[in-house]
C-alpha cells in the first residue's frame, strides 16, 4: 500500500460493507453502496485500476433465528435475500465487479486458510468461558439467542451487542440475568472451551496503523479511544450449527470441542472482501486483475462502510490481516446514517422508503444517487425527505446541469448540426482544468460530495458563460464569435459527462450519446474532459425531468398513512418479538431507531469540568453579519472574512475555505467571539473567532432577528 495520490500504479480494491441477508433494503441502506460505487467509478475515471466487490453476509444468529421462525433452513433463508440484493443493486447502477456471499466455497476456504494462518502464527488460544445455555431445550445460546442486562450500562441488551444502551460489543458470558430469546426460559451459564484471537497483542501495531489510515476521520478517532481504554481479546467461535466450521486441521484444533464450533460471523464476513476479489480474478483472469496484488503484495484497499461497524474494520480486521500476513487497508470511509424526515428509519414500523418502492414510483436511480452522494459530508448524517429530494433535483439537476446541457446542445444541433468549427477558448479550457483538479482532490480527500459538486459547479459556470456571451444575439452580427461560444459549451458538456459519470452513470451515458461520442463514457478518464468533441449530433432530449409539488404531497401522504397503519398493527401485536425486525445489524449501516441512538456514541464526551458564570461572562460573544469573504492566499483551508459586529467591522480568519461557497457568504448572520486574543495566520490578522459546529463547519446563527452587534448571554 502506498500513500501516494490516486491514481497510483498499483491496483485498488474498493469494498462495501456486506448487507446482512435478513431483510429488504431501504434508501438508508443504499447510502454506503452508492458511496462505494461512486468512489470506485471515480477512481477509474482518474485512471486507477480498480475492482469493486462485496457480497451478502449469510451467517450469524439473526439469520438462524429468523429462518427457524419461518421453518426453513438458514441457508435457504439467507440465499433468498442474497438473490434479492443481487438483483436490487444493479437497478441503482451499483455495479460490483463481483458480488458473492459468505457461505460460498471460496469464502469458506479462504476463511479456513486465514484462521489456520493465525493459529500457526500463534495468535489464537483456547480459554474456558461461561456460555449461556437453555437447560430445558438443551440448547446453547450464542449472541442473539440470549438477552439480559448489559454489565456496563445496565440496559437490556442482546448477547453480543448492547444496541439499546452503550453500544459495546459484548463477549460471550458477559451478559447478566440471561434469558433465552427463543423460549424465554431463564438461561444458565456453563463452561465451554472456546477459541480466542489475541487482539490485545496488536495494540501497538493498530496504533501505528491508525496513524497511517486514510479515509474519514471517524474511522481513526473512535478506534484510538478504544485502544486507549484497553483492547480485549476476541472470542472467535460459537456453539452454533450455522456458520463456517472451525478448521479441524488448524494447528491448535486438538480438543474435541473444536468439532462443534463454528466461527463467529465477524471472522468470515470481512474475509468475503478477499474471497469476492478472488472470484473476480477467477472470472476475468489474473492478467486483467490479480487479487493477490492488492491483498498479498502491494495495493490500495479502500473499505466503504457504515459507521456502526468501525470497530470491526479498524480494530479486528486489520489485526487479522496483519496476523495472517495480508496487506492492511489504505483507507476506511465510514458513512453517517440516513434519517427520514429528521427521524430514524424504522423497518418494524414501515417507516422507510424502500429501494423497490423508490423505483416503482418511477424515479430515475441517478436522482437518488446524486442526493445520497452529495447531500452532506460522507461521515455526516443525511436526512432524506421527498421535499428536499424534489428541491435538489429541480434546482441542481434540472435547473443547473440539465438546463445548461440542453440549451447548449439544442443550439449547437440546430445551428451547426453539432459542435461548430472552432477550438476551445482559454477561459473555458482553464475552467475545465480547474474542475478536473477539484475532482481529483475530492477523490484523494475521500469526498464523493466534493466530486459531485465539481461537476455541478462546472455546469453553473456553463450557465453563467452562455448567459454572459448571449450567442443567440451573435449568430448574425458576429457568427465566428457565436461559433466560439457554442463550441465552448459543447466542450463543457463533454467534460460534464466525464466528471459526473461516477455519480449519474446512466444519465451521463445518454449525454455521451447525445454528444455523438464513441465508446463508453465510463471508460473515459479525466484527460478526455479536455479533448475535442467528436462533432456531429442531433437535437438532444432533456436529461432530467422536474418533480412537481403535488407529487411530493402524494408521496408524503402515502408514507404517513403507512406508518399510521403499521403503528396500529404494532399496538395490536404487543408481544412482537424483537428478533422479528429486519435490522441489518451485522455488516450494514442500517438506520433503525436503535441505530439513531448510536449516534450519541459518535459524539465527543461532555466535559466533566464546570465553569463559573463569571468565567462565561468573560466571553464577549456577538451577533455579526459577513460583509465579505475571500480565500487566504497559499492556505488551503483558511478564509478571510469581514464581519459587521455593530460597533465596527472586524477581520477574522476561519478554516472554512473548502467547506463553504465563499461567494455566497456575504449577508450571512454569524456568531463570533469578539474578545479573543488577536492572532496572525498566514500573515493575515484575525481579530476574533467565528463559531461553527463540527468537521464541516456548520455556521452558528440566530433563530430570530436580533440586531447586529447584540451580545449573546
Ligand atoms: Zn451497555
PDB file of C-alpha atoms in Angstrom, residues 379-497:
ATOM      1  CA  UNK A 379     -19.401  10.927   7.694  1.00  0.00           C
ATOM      2  CA  UNK A 380     -22.303  13.210   8.466  1.00  0.00           C
ATOM      3  CA  UNK A 381     -25.877  12.052   8.778  1.00  0.00           C
ATOM      4  CA  UNK A 382     -28.023  12.740   5.758  1.00  0.00           C
ATOM      5  CA  UNK A 383     -31.706  13.396   6.044  1.00  0.00           C
ATOM      6  CA  UNK A 384     -33.971  12.140   3.294  1.00  0.00           C
ATOM      7  CA  UNK A 385     -37.334  13.714   2.692  1.00  0.00           C
ATOM      8  CA  UNK A 386     -39.330  13.860  -0.518  1.00  0.00           C
ATOM      9  CA  UNK A 387     -39.421  17.671  -0.222  1.00  0.00           C
ATOM     10  CA  UNK A 388     -35.652  18.016  -0.032  1.00  0.00           C
ATOM     11  CA  UNK A 389     -35.280  15.404  -2.739  1.00  0.00           C
ATOM     12  CA  UNK A 390     -37.527  17.398  -5.058  1.00  0.00           C
ATOM     13  CA  UNK A 391     -35.758  20.626  -4.211  1.00  0.00           C
ATOM     14  CA  UNK A 392     -32.304  19.310  -5.074  1.00  0.00           C
ATOM     15  CA  UNK A 393     -33.451  17.526  -8.214  1.00  0.00           C
ATOM     16  CA  UNK A 394     -35.263  20.587  -9.525  1.00  0.00           C
ATOM     17  CA  UNK A 395     -32.603  23.126  -8.575  1.00  0.00           C
ATOM     18  CA  UNK A 396     -29.337  21.377  -9.294  1.00  0.00           C
ATOM     19  CA  UNK A 397     -30.046  18.560 -11.722  1.00  0.00           C
ATOM     20  CA  UNK A 398     -32.859  20.097 -13.767  1.00  0.00           C
ATOM     21  CA  UNK A 399     -32.087  23.807 -13.271  1.00  0.00           C
ATOM     22  CA  UNK A 400     -28.311  23.822 -13.385  1.00  0.00           C
ATOM     23  CA  UNK A 401     -26.829  20.791 -15.132  1.00  0.00           C
ATOM     24  CA  UNK A 402     -29.763  19.654 -17.262  1.00  0.00           C
ATOM     25  CA  UNK A 403     -30.628  23.179 -18.331  1.00  0.00           C
ATOM     26  CA  UNK A 404     -27.104  24.074 -19.379  1.00  0.00           C
ATOM     27  CA  UNK A 405     -26.529  20.926 -21.396  1.00  0.00           C
ATOM     28  CA  UNK A 406     -29.935  21.044 -23.096  1.00  0.00           C
ATOM     29  CA  UNK A 407     -29.771  24.664 -24.209  1.00  0.00           C
ATOM     30  CA  UNK A 408     -26.158  24.261 -25.396  1.00  0.00           C
ATOM     31  CA  UNK A 409     -26.688  21.084 -27.413  1.00  0.00           C
ATOM     32  CA  UNK A 410     -30.005  22.262 -28.827  1.00  0.00           C
ATOM     33  CA  UNK A 411     -28.409  25.468 -30.061  1.00  0.00           C
ATOM     34  CA  UNK A 412     -25.436  23.549 -31.462  1.00  0.00           C
ATOM     35  CA  UNK A 413     -27.582  20.954 -33.235  1.00  0.00           C
ATOM     36  CA  UNK A 414     -29.987  23.487 -34.761  1.00  0.00           C
ATOM     37  CA  UNK A 415     -27.361  25.930 -35.958  1.00  0.00           C
ATOM     38  CA  UNK A 416     -24.363  23.749 -36.737  1.00  0.00           C
ATOM     39  CA  UNK A 417     -25.565  20.135 -36.763  1.00  0.00           C
ATOM     40  CA  UNK A 418     -23.245  19.505 -33.821  1.00  0.00           C
ATOM     41  CA  UNK A 419     -20.070  21.114 -32.479  1.00  0.00           C
ATOM     42  CA  UNK A 420     -19.264  24.175 -34.628  1.00  0.00           C
ATOM     43  CA  UNK A 421     -15.895  24.664 -36.233  1.00  0.00           C
ATOM     44  CA  UNK A 422     -13.667  26.205 -33.545  1.00  0.00           C
ATOM     45  CA  UNK A 423     -11.158  25.359 -30.825  1.00  0.00           C
ATOM     46  CA  UNK A 424     -11.765  25.745 -27.128  1.00  0.00           C
ATOM     47  CA  UNK A 425     -11.145  29.181 -25.591  1.00  0.00           C
ATOM     48  CA  UNK A 426      -8.519  29.589 -22.877  1.00  0.00           C
ATOM     49  CA  UNK A 427     -11.141  30.689 -20.384  1.00  0.00           C
ATOM     50  CA  UNK A 428     -13.215  27.526 -20.792  1.00  0.00           C
ATOM     51  CA  UNK A 429     -10.232  25.210 -21.030  1.00  0.00           C
ATOM     52  CA  UNK A 430      -8.859  26.668 -17.787  1.00  0.00           C
ATOM     53  CA  UNK A 431     -12.226  26.317 -16.072  1.00  0.00           C
ATOM     54  CA  UNK A 432     -12.465  22.638 -17.095  1.00  0.00           C
ATOM     55  CA  UNK A 433      -8.900  22.062 -15.875  1.00  0.00           C
ATOM     56  CA  UNK A 434      -9.957  23.575 -12.545  1.00  0.00           C
ATOM     57  CA  UNK A 435     -12.972  21.235 -12.336  1.00  0.00           C
ATOM     58  CA  UNK A 436     -10.733  18.242 -13.084  1.00  0.00           C
ATOM     59  CA  UNK A 437      -8.346  19.361 -10.329  1.00  0.00           C
ATOM     60  CA  UNK A 438     -11.293  19.733  -7.911  1.00  0.00           C
ATOM     61  CA  UNK A 439     -12.479  16.254  -8.832  1.00  0.00           C
ATOM     62  CA  UNK A 440      -9.019  14.759  -8.315  1.00  0.00           C
ATOM     63  CA  UNK A 441      -8.512  16.389  -4.953  1.00  0.00           C
ATOM     64  CA  UNK A 442     -12.036  15.362  -3.875  1.00  0.00           C
ATOM     65  CA  UNK A 443     -11.243  11.701  -4.539  1.00  0.00           C
ATOM     66  CA  UNK A 444      -7.917  11.989  -2.761  1.00  0.00           C
ATOM     67  CA  UNK A 445      -9.843  13.539   0.162  1.00  0.00           C
ATOM     68  CA  UNK A 446     -12.338  10.630   0.042  1.00  0.00           C
ATOM     69  CA  UNK A 447     -15.158  13.128  -0.513  1.00  0.00           C
ATOM     70  CA  UNK A 448     -17.722  11.949  -3.030  1.00  0.00           C
ATOM     71  CA  UNK A 449     -19.762  15.037  -2.255  1.00  0.00           C
ATOM     72  CA  UNK A 450     -16.990  17.330  -3.470  1.00  0.00           C
ATOM     73  CA  UNK A 451     -16.538  15.137  -6.549  1.00  0.00           C
ATOM     74  CA  UNK A 452     -20.235  15.586  -7.390  1.00  0.00           C
ATOM     75  CA  UNK A 453     -20.055  19.290  -6.667  1.00  0.00           C
ATOM     76  CA  UNK A 454     -17.101  19.721  -9.033  1.00  0.00           C
ATOM     77  CA  UNK A 455     -19.465  18.828 -11.907  1.00  0.00           C
ATOM     78  CA  UNK A 456     -22.431  20.855 -10.667  1.00  0.00           C
ATOM     79  CA  UNK A 457     -20.195  23.914 -10.168  1.00  0.00           C
ATOM     80  CA  UNK A 458     -18.853  23.479 -13.695  1.00  0.00           C
ATOM     81  CA  UNK A 459     -22.422  23.383 -15.031  1.00  0.00           C
ATOM     82  CA  UNK A 460     -23.146  26.550 -13.016  1.00  0.00           C
ATOM     83  CA  UNK A 461     -20.208  28.196 -14.733  1.00  0.00           C
ATOM     84  CA  UNK A 462     -21.575  26.997 -18.091  1.00  0.00           C
ATOM     85  CA  UNK A 463     -24.911  28.691 -17.486  1.00  0.00           C
ATOM     86  CA  UNK A 464     -23.211  31.891 -16.493  1.00  0.00           C
ATOM     87  CA  UNK A 465     -20.915  31.686 -19.543  1.00  0.00           C
ATOM     88  CA  UNK A 466     -23.692  31.226 -22.084  1.00  0.00           C
ATOM     89  CA  UNK A 467     -25.776  33.940 -20.423  1.00  0.00           C
ATOM     90  CA  UNK A 468     -22.894  36.388 -20.418  1.00  0.00           C
ATOM     91  CA  UNK A 469     -21.972  35.739 -24.050  1.00  0.00           C
ATOM     92  CA  UNK A 470     -25.511  35.577 -25.464  1.00  0.00           C
ATOM     93  CA  UNK A 471     -24.660  33.538 -28.574  1.00  0.00           C
ATOM     94  CA  UNK A 472     -28.240  33.890 -29.842  1.00  0.00           C
ATOM     95  CA  UNK A 473     -27.539  37.583 -30.415  1.00  0.00           C
ATOM     96  CA  UNK A 474     -24.252  36.880 -32.170  1.00  0.00           C
ATOM     97  CA  UNK A 475     -25.307  34.479 -34.923  1.00  0.00           C
ATOM     98  CA  UNK A 476     -25.954  37.362 -37.340  1.00  0.00           C
ATOM     99  CA  UNK A 477     -23.605  40.094 -36.124  1.00  0.00           C
ATOM    100  CA  UNK A 478     -20.558  38.030 -35.232  1.00  0.00           C
ATOM    101  CA  UNK A 479     -21.003  34.449 -36.437  1.00  0.00           C
ATOM    102  CA  UNK A 480     -17.430  33.497 -35.611  1.00  0.00           C
ATOM    103  CA  UNK A 481     -17.850  34.526 -32.001  1.00  0.00           C
ATOM    104  CA  UNK A 482     -21.176  32.663 -31.822  1.00  0.00           C
ATOM    105  CA  UNK A 483     -19.419  29.521 -33.028  1.00  0.00           C
ATOM    106  CA  UNK A 484     -16.716  30.028 -30.434  1.00  0.00           C
ATOM    107  CA  UNK A 485     -19.201  30.310 -27.579  1.00  0.00           C
ATOM    108  CA  UNK A 486     -21.229  27.295 -28.636  1.00  0.00           C
ATOM    109  CA  UNK A 487     -18.134  25.207 -29.222  1.00  0.00           C
ATOM    110  CA  UNK A 488     -17.043  26.064 -25.675  1.00  0.00           C
ATOM    111  CA  UNK A 489     -20.441  24.966 -24.392  1.00  0.00           C
ATOM    112  CA  UNK A 490     -20.197  21.622 -26.207  1.00  0.00           C
ATOM    113  CA  UNK A 491     -16.737  21.157 -24.707  1.00  0.00           C
ATOM    114  CA  UNK A 492     -18.142  21.920 -21.253  1.00  0.00           C
ATOM    115  CA  UNK A 493     -20.941  19.378 -21.840  1.00  0.00           C
ATOM    116  CA  UNK A 494     -18.399  16.726 -22.741  1.00  0.00           C
ATOM    117  CA  UNK A 495     -16.389  17.476 -19.594  1.00  0.00           C
ATOM    118  CA  UNK A 496     -19.593  17.242 -17.549  1.00  0.00           C
ATOM    119  CA  UNK A 497     -20.359  13.794 -18.940  1.00  0.00           C
TER     120      UNK A 497
END
